[in-house]
Short mmCIF file of C-alpha atoms and ligand atoms in Angstrom, two decimals:
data_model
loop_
_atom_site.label_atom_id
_atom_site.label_comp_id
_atom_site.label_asym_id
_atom_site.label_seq_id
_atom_site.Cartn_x
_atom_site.Cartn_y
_atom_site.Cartn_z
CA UNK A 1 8.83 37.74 4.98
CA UNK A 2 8.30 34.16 3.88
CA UNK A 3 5.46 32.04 6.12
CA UNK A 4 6.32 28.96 7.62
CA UNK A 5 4.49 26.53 9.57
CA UNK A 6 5.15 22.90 10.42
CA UNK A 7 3.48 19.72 11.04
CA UNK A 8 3.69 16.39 11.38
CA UNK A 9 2.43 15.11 8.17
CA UNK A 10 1.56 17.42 5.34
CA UNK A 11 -1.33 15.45 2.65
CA UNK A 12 -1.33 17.17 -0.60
CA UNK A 13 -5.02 16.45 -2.26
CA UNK A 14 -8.11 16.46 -0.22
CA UNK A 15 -9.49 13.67 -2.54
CA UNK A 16 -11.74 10.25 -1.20
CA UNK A 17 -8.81 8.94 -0.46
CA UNK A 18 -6.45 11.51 1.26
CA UNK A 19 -9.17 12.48 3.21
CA UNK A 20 -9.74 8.97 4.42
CA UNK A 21 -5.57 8.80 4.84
CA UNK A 22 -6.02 11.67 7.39
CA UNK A 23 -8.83 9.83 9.07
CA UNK A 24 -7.56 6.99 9.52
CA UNK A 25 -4.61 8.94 11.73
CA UNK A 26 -7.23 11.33 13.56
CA UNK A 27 -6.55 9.74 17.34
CA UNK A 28 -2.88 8.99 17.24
CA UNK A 29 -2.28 13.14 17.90
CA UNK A 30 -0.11 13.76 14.79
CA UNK A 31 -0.79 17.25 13.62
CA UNK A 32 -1.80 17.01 10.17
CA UNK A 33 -2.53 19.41 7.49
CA UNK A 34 -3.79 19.03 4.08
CA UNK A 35 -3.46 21.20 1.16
CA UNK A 36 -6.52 21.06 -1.43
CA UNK A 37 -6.92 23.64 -4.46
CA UNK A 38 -10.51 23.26 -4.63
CA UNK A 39 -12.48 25.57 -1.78
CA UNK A 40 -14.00 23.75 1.24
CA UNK A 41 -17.31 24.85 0.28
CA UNK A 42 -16.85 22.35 -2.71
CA UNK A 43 -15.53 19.84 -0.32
CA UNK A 44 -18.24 20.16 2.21
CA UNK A 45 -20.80 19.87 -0.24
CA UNK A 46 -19.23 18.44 -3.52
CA UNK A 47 -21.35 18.17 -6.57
CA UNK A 48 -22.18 15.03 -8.55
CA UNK A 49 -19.40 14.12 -10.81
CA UNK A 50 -21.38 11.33 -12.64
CA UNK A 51 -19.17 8.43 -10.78
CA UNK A 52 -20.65 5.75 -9.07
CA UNK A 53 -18.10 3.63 -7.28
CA UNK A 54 -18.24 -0.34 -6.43
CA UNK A 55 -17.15 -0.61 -3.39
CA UNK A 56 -16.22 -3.85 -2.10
CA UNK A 57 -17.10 -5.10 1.70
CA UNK A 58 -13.68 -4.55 2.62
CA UNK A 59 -13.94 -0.66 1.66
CA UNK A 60 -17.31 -0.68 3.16
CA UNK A 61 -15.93 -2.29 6.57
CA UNK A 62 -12.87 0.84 6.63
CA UNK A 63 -15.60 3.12 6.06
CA UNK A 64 -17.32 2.02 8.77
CA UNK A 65 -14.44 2.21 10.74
CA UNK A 66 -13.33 5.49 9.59
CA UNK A 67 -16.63 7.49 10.56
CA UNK A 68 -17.81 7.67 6.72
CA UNK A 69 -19.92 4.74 6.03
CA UNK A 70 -22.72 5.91 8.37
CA UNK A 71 -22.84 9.59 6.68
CA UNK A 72 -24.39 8.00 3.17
CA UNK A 73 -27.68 8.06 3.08
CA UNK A 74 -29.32 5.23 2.64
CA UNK A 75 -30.69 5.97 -0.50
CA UNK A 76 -27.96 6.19 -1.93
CA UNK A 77 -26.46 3.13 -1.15
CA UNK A 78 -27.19 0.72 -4.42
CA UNK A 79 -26.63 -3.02 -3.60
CA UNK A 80 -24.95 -5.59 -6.37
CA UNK A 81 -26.04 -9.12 -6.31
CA UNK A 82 -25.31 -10.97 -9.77
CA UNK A 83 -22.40 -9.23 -12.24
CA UNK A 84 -22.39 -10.73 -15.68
CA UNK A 85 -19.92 -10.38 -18.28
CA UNK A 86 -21.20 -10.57 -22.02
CA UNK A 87 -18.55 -10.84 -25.53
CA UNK A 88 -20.39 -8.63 -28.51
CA UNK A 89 -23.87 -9.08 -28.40
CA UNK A 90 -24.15 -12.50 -27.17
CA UNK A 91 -26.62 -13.74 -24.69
CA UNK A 92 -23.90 -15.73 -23.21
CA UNK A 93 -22.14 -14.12 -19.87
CA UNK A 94 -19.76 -14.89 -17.49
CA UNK A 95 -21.33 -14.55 -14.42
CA UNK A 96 -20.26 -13.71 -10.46
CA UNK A 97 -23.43 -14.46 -8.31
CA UNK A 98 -23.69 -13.32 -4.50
CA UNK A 99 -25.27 -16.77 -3.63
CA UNK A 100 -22.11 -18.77 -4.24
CA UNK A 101 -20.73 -16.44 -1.46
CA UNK A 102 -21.41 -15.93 2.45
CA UNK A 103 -22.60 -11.99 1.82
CA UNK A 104 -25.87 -11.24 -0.18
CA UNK A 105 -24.13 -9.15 -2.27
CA UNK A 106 -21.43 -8.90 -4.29
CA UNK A 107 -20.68 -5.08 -3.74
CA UNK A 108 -22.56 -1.76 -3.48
CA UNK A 109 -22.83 1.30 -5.67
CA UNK A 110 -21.83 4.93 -3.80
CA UNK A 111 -21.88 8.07 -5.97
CA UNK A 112 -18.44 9.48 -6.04
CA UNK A 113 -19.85 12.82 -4.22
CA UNK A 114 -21.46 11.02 -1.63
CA UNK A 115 -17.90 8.94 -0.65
CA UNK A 116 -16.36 12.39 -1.31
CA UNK A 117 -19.20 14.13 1.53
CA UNK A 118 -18.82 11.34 3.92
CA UNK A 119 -14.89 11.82 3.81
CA UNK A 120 -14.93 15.31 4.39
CA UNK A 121 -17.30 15.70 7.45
CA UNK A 122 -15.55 12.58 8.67
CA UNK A 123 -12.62 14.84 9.73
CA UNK A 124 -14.13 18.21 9.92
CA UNK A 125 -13.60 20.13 13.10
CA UNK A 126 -10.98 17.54 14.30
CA UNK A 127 -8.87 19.45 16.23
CA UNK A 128 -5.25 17.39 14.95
CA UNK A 129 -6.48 17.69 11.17
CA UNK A 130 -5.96 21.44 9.00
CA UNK A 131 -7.15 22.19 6.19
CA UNK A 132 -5.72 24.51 3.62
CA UNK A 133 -7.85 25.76 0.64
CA UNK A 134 -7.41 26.88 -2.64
CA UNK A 135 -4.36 26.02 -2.47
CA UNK A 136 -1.59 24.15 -4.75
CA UNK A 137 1.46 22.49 -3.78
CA UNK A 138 3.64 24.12 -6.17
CA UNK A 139 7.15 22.81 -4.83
CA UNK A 140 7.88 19.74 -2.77
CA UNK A 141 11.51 18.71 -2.00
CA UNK A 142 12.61 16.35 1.45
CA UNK A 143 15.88 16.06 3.34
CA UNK A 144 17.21 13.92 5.45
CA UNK A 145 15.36 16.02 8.58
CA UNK A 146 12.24 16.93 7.17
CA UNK A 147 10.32 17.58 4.20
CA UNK A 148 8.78 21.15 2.66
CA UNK A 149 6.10 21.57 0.45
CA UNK A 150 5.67 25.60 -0.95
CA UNK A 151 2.30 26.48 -1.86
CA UNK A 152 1.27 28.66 -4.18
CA UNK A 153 0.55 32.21 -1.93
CA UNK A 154 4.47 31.44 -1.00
CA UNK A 155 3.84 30.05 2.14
CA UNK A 156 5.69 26.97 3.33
CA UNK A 157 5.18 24.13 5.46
CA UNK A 158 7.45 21.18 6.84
CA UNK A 159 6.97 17.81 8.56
CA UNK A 160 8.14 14.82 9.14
CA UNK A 161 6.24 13.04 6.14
CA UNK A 162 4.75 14.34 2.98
CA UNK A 163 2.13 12.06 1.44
CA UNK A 164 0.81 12.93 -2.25
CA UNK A 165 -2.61 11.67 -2.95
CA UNK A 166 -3.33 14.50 -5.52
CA UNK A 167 -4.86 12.31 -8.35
CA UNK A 168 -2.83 10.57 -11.06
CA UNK A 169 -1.43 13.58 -12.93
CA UNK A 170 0.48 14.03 -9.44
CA UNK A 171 2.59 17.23 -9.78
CA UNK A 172 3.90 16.41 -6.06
CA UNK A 173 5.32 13.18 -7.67
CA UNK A 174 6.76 14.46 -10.60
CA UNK A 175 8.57 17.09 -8.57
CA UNK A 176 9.75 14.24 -5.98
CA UNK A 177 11.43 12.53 -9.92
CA UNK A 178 9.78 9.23 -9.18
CA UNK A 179 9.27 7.95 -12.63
CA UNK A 180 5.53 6.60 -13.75
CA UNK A 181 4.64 3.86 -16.23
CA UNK A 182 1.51 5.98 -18.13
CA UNK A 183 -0.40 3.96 -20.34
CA UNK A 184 -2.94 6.32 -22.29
CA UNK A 185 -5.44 3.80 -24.13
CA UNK A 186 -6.72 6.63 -26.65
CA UNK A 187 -10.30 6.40 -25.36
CA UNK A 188 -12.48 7.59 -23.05
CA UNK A 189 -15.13 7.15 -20.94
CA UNK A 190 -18.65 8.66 -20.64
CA UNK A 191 -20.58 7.95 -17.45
CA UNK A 192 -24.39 9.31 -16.87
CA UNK A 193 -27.35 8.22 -15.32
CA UNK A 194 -30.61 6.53 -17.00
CA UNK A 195 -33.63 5.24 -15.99
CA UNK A 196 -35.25 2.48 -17.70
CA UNK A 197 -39.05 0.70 -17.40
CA UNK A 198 -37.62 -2.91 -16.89
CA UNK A 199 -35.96 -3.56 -13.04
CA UNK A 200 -32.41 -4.43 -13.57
CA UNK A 201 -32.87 -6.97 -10.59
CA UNK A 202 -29.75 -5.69 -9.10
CA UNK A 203 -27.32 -7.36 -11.72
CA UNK A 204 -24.71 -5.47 -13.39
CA UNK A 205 -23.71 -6.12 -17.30
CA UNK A 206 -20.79 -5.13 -18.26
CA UNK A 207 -20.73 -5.72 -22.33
CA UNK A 208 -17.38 -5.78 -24.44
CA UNK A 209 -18.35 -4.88 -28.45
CA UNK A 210 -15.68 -4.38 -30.97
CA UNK A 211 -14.38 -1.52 -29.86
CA UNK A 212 -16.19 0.05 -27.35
CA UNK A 213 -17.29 -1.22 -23.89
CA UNK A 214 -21.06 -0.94 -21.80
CA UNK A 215 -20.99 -1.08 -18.35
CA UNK A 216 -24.47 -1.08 -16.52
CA UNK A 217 -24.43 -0.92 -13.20
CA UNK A 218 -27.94 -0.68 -10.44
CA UNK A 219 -28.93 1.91 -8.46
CA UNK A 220 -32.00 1.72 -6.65
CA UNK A 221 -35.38 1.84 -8.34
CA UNK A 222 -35.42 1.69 -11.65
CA UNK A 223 -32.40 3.26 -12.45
CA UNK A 224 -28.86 2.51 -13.39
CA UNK A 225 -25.62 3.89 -13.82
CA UNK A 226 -23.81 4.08 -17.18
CA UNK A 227 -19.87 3.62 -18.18
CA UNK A 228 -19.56 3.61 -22.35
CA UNK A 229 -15.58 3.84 -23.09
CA UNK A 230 -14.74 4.30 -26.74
CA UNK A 231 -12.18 5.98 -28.61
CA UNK A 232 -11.57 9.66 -28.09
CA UNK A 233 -12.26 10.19 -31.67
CA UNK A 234 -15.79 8.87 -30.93
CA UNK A 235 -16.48 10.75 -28.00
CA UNK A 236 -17.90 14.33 -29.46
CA UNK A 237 -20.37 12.13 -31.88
CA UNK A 238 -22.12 10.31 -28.61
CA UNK A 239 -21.88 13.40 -26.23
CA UNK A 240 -23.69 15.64 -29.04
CA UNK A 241 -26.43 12.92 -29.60
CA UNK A 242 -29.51 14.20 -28.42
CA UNK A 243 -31.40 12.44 -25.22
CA UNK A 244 -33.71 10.53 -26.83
CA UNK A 245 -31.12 9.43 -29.70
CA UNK A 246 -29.09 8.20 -27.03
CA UNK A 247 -31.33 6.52 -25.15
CA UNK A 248 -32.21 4.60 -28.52
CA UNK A 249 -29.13 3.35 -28.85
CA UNK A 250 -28.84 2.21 -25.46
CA UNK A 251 -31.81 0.37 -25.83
CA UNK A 252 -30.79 -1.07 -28.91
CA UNK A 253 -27.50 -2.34 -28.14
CA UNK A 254 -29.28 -3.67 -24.79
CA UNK A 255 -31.48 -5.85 -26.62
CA UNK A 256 -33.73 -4.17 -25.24
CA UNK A 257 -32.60 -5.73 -22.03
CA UNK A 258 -33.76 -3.09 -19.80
CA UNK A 259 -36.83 -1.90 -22.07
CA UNK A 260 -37.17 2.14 -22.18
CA UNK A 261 -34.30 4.32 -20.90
CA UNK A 262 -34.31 8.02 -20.72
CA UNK A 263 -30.95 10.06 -19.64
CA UNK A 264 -31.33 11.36 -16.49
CA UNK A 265 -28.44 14.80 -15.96
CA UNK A 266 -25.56 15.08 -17.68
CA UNK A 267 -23.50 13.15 -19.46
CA UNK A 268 -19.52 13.49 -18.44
CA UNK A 269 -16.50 12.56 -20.11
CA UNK A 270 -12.99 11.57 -18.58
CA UNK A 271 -10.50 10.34 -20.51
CA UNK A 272 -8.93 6.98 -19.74
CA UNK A 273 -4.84 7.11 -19.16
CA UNK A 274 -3.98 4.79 -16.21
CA UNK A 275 -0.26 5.09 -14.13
CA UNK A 276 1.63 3.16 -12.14
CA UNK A 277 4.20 4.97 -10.04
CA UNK A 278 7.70 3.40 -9.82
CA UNK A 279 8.00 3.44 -6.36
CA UNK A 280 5.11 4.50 -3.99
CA UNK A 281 7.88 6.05 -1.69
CA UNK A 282 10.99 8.28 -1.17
CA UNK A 283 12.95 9.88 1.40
CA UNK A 284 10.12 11.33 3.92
CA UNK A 285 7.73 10.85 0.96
CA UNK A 286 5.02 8.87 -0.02
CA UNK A 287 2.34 8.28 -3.01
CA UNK A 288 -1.26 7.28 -1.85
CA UNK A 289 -4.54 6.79 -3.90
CA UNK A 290 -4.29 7.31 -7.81
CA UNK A 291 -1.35 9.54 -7.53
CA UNK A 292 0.39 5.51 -6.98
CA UNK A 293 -2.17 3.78 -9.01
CA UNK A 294 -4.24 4.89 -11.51
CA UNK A 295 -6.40 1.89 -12.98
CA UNK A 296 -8.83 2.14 -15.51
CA UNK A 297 -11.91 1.91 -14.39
CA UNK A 298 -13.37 -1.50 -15.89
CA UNK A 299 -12.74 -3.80 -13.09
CA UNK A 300 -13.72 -1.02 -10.65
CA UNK A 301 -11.10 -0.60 -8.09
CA UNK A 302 -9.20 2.55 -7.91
CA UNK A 303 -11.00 3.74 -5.36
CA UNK A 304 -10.80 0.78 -3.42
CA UNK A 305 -6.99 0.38 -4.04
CA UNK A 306 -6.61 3.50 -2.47
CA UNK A 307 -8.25 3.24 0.19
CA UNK A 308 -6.86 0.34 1.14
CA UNK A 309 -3.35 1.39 0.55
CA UNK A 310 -4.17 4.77 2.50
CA UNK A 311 -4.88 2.04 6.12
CA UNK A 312 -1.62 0.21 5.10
CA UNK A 313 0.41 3.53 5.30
CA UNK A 314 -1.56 4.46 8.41
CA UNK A 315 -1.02 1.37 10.10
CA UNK A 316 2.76 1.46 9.21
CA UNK A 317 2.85 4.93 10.86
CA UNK A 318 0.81 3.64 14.18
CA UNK A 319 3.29 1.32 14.37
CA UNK A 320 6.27 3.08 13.94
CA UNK A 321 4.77 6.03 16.90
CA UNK A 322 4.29 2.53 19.18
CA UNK A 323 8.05 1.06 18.26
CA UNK A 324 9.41 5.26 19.47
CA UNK A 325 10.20 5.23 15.43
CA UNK A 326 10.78 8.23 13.25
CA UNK A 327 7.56 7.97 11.17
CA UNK A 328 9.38 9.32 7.96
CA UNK A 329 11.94 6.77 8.19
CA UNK A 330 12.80 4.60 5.40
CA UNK A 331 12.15 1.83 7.03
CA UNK A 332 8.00 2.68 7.68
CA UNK A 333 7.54 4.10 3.93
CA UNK A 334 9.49 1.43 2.38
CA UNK A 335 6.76 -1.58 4.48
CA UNK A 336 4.05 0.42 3.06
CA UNK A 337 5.62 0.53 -0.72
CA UNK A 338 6.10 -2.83 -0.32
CA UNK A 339 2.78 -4.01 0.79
CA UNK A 340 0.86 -1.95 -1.70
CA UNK A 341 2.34 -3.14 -4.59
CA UNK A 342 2.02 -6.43 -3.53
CA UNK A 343 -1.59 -5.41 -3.38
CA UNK A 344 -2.11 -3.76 -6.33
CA UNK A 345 0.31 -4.78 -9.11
CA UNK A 346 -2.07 -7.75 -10.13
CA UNK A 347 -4.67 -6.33 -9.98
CA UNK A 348 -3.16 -3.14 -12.47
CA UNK A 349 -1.71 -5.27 -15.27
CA UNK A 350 -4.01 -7.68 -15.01
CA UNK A 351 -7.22 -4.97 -16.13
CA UNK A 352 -5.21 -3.34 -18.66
CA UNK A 353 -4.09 -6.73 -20.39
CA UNK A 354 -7.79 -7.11 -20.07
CA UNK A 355 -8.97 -3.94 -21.18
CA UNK A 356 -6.08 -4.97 -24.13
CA UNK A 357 -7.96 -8.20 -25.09
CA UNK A 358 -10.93 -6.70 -25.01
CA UNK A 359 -10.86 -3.93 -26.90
CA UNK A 360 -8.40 -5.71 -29.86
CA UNK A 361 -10.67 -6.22 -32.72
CA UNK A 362 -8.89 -8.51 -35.45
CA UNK A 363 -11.06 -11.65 -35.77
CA UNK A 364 -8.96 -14.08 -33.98
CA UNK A 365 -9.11 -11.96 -31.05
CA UNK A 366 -12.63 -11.72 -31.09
CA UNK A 367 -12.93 -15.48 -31.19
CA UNK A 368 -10.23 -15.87 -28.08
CA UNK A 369 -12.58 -13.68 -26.47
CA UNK A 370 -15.62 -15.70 -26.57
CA UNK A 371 -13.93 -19.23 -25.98
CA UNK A 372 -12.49 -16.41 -22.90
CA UNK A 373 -15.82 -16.11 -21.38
CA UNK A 374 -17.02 -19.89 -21.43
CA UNK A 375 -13.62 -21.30 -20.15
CA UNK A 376 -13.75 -18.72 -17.28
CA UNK A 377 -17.49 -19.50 -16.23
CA UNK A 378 -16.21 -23.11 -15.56
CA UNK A 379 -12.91 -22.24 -14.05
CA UNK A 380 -13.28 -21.83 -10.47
CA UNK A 381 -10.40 -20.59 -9.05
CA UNK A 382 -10.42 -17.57 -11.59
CA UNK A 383 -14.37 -17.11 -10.57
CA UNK A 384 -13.18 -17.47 -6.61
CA UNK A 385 -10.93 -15.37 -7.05
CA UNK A 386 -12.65 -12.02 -8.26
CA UNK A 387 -15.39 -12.70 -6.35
CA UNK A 388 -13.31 -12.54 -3.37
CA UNK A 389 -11.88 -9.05 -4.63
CA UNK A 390 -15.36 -8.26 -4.23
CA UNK A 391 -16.80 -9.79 -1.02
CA UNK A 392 -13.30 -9.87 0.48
CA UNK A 393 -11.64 -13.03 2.73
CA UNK A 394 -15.49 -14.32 3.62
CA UNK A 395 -16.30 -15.58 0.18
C1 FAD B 1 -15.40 6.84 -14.76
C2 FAD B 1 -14.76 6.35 -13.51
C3 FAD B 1 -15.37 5.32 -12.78
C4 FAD B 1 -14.76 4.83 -11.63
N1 FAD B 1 -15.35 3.80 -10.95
C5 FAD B 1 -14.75 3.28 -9.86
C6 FAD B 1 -15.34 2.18 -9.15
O1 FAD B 1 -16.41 1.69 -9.51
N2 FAD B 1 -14.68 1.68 -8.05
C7 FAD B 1 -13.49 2.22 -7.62
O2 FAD B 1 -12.94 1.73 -6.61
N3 FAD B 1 -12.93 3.27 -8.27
C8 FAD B 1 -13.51 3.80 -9.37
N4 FAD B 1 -12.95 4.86 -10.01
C9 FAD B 1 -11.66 5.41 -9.51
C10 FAD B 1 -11.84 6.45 -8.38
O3 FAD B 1 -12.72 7.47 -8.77
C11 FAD B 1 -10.48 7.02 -8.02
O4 FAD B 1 -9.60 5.95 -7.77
C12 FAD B 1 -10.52 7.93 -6.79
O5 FAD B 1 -11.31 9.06 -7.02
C13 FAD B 1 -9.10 8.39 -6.44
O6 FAD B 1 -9.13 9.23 -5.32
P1 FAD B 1 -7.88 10.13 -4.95
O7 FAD B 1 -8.24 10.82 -3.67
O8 FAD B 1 -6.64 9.32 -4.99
O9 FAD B 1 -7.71 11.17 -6.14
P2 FAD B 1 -8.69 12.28 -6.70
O10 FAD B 1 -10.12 11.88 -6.53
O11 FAD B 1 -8.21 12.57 -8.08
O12 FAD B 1 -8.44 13.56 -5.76
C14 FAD B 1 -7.24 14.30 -5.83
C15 FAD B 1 -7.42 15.62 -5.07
O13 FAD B 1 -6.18 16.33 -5.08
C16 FAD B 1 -6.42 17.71 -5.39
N5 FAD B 1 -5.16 18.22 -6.00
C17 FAD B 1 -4.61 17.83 -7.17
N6 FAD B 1 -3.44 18.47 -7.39
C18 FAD B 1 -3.25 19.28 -6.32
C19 FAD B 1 -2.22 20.21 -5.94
N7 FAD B 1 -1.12 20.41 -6.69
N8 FAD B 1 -2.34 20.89 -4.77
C20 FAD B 1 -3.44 20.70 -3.98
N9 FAD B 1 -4.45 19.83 -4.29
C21 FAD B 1 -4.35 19.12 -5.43
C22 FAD B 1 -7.63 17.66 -6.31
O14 FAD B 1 -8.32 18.89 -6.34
C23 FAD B 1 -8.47 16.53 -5.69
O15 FAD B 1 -9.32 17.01 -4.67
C24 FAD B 1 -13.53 5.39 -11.18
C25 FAD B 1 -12.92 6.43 -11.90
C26 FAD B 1 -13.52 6.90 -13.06
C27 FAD B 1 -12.85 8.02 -13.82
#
């Protein structure tokens, strides 16, 4: 016979940010399970993945109040002070500097793992929160009443609320027919970690060439982490370069900037398709983390999109328990859809028409691009305003 079980909430995707989803509801009593396909003894402990994310003060203040923040070691925590923003291989940049703010830094580097560690013990052993393993949603489909999500040993659970925050290729969304705008830019991105013999004085460069982008970014000591994206085409030719070749090139297209670097691990590759869902809700459904927004990854802020759409959905649902509300009701998922988009659809077209400009090559462009960079350094509402996606309201 069939296994059933119910809930109150059912998360698909034990990600950063479901995980933090199902913090953020850990003392309101809801019974919550989550359904993740990788094992817990890869959640517990999960491996470097060759992301390090900027996280902005306001992510770092929800950590804090989630339980996470204080699991990182400090080690690992990499501040940002100065960003700058070069065209080609100009010595001119656009630059966002911590001392025209009220913080002393801009942001801070986590690696993906570690946000990924700190979320995971952060609910472990809560007795509200379950967690099933190695398993896959394979079928989700709401009523009215409730909603059901099969997984894939044929057992099935209901609750009140399903929320899908099971990366961008969502399957739960697909199978809930909310449509997706996919943009697939035809490149990719390799991220690894070097270590050079100059300090990188905790700036981070972030350097658009024809067609390919370098994003430096400073970890503690004399390290840093690296984003290249380039077309697909390109990326076998780089990953196949050995160490030292690569390292060359770094330095090279540097300027020597940073003086010697040497690769430190792997190199990994993900490809670069961003989505952004039609709706971040449905009946006794809703979309959380990438699987509602998937940026790319220039401006840095999927993560910290997520997260913060992940409070905005919990505080809808506090609310709704303190108003006596159904907390699958239209009414709750719809605020949250609402709010999130407001949040986030700037933010989305705004880095791909960016990551458009910048990575157009016909001559003109390139000349926009530089008169780009010296207009922006002297327009201060555009510089106040992504610094304060960065330092949050205290800028
Ligand atoms: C190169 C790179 C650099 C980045 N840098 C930054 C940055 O600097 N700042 C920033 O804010 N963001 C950054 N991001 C984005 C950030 O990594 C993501 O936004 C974040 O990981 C999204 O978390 P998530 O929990 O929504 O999804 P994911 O991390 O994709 O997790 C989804 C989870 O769902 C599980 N799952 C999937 N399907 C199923 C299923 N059917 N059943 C059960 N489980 C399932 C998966 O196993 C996974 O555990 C970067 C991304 C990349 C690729």
């Amino acid at each position: 016979m069939a296994r059933m079980s119910s809930y109150d909430i059912v998360v698909i995707g034990a990600g950063p940010v479901g995980l933090s989803f199902a913090r953020a509801l850990a003392d309101t009593n809801l019974s919550i399970c989550m359904i993740e396909k990788q094992p817990q003894s890869l959640l517990s402990n999960p491996p470097l993945d060759g992301r390090d994310i900027a996280l902005t003060h306001d992510s770092m203040q929800l950590m804090k109040s989630l339980d996470m923040w204080e699991r990182i070691p400090k080690k690992e925590i990499s501040p940002i002070r100065l960003a700058k923003v070069y065209s080609g291989r100009s010595s001119y940049s656009l630059e966002f500097d911590s001392k025209h703010t009220k913080r002393s830094e801009l942001g801070c580097l986590v690696p993906n793992n570690e946000i990924r560690r700190a979320a995971y013990r952060s609910i472990n052993r809560l007795r509200t929160i379950a967690i099933k393993d190695k398993l896959e949603a394979s079928k989700v489909y709401t009523d009215n009443n409730q909603g059901s999500v099969r997984l894939s040993n044929g057992e099935t659970i209901t609750a009140s609320l399903i929320v899908a925050a099971d990366s961008r290729f969502s399957s739960a969304r697909s199978q809930m027919s909310i449509p997706v705008s996919t943009k697939d830019f035809g490149r990719s991105a390799i991220v690894c970690r070097m270590t050079h013999t100059k300090s990188h004085d905790e700036t981070a460069h972030e350097c658009f060439f024809d067609d390919w982008t370098l994003a430096i970014l400073p970890l503690q000591g004399k390290k840093s982490s690296i984003v290249i994206t380039l077309p697909t085409e390109q990326v076998d030719s780089v990953m196949n370069m050995s160490a030292p070749d690569f390292g060359n090139r770094l330095e090279r297209n540097l300027g020597n900037r940073l003086g010697k670097m040497r690769l430190v691990g792997q190199r990994y590759v993900y490809p670069l398709v961003a989505v952004y869902a039609s709706s971040f809700s449905a009946k006794r459904f809703a979309l959380i983390g990438d699987a509602a927004v998937g940026m790319h990854p220039v401006t840095a802020h999927g993560f910290n999109l997520g997260l913060g759409g992940a409070q905005i959905l919990a505080q809808e649902i506090r609310k709704a328990i303190s108003l006596g509300i159904d907390i699958g009701a239209c009414t709750v998922l719809d605020a949250y859809s609402l709010k999130q988009r407001r949040a986030s659809a700037l933010l989305y077209y705004g880095t791909n028409a960016l990551v458009g400009i910048y990575t157009d090559n016909r001559p003109a462009i390139l000349g926009l691009r530089a008169m780009g960079l010296r207009l922006a350094n002297h327009l201060a509402p555009f510089k106040k305003y992504v610094t304060r996606q960065l330092t949050g309201k205290v800028a």
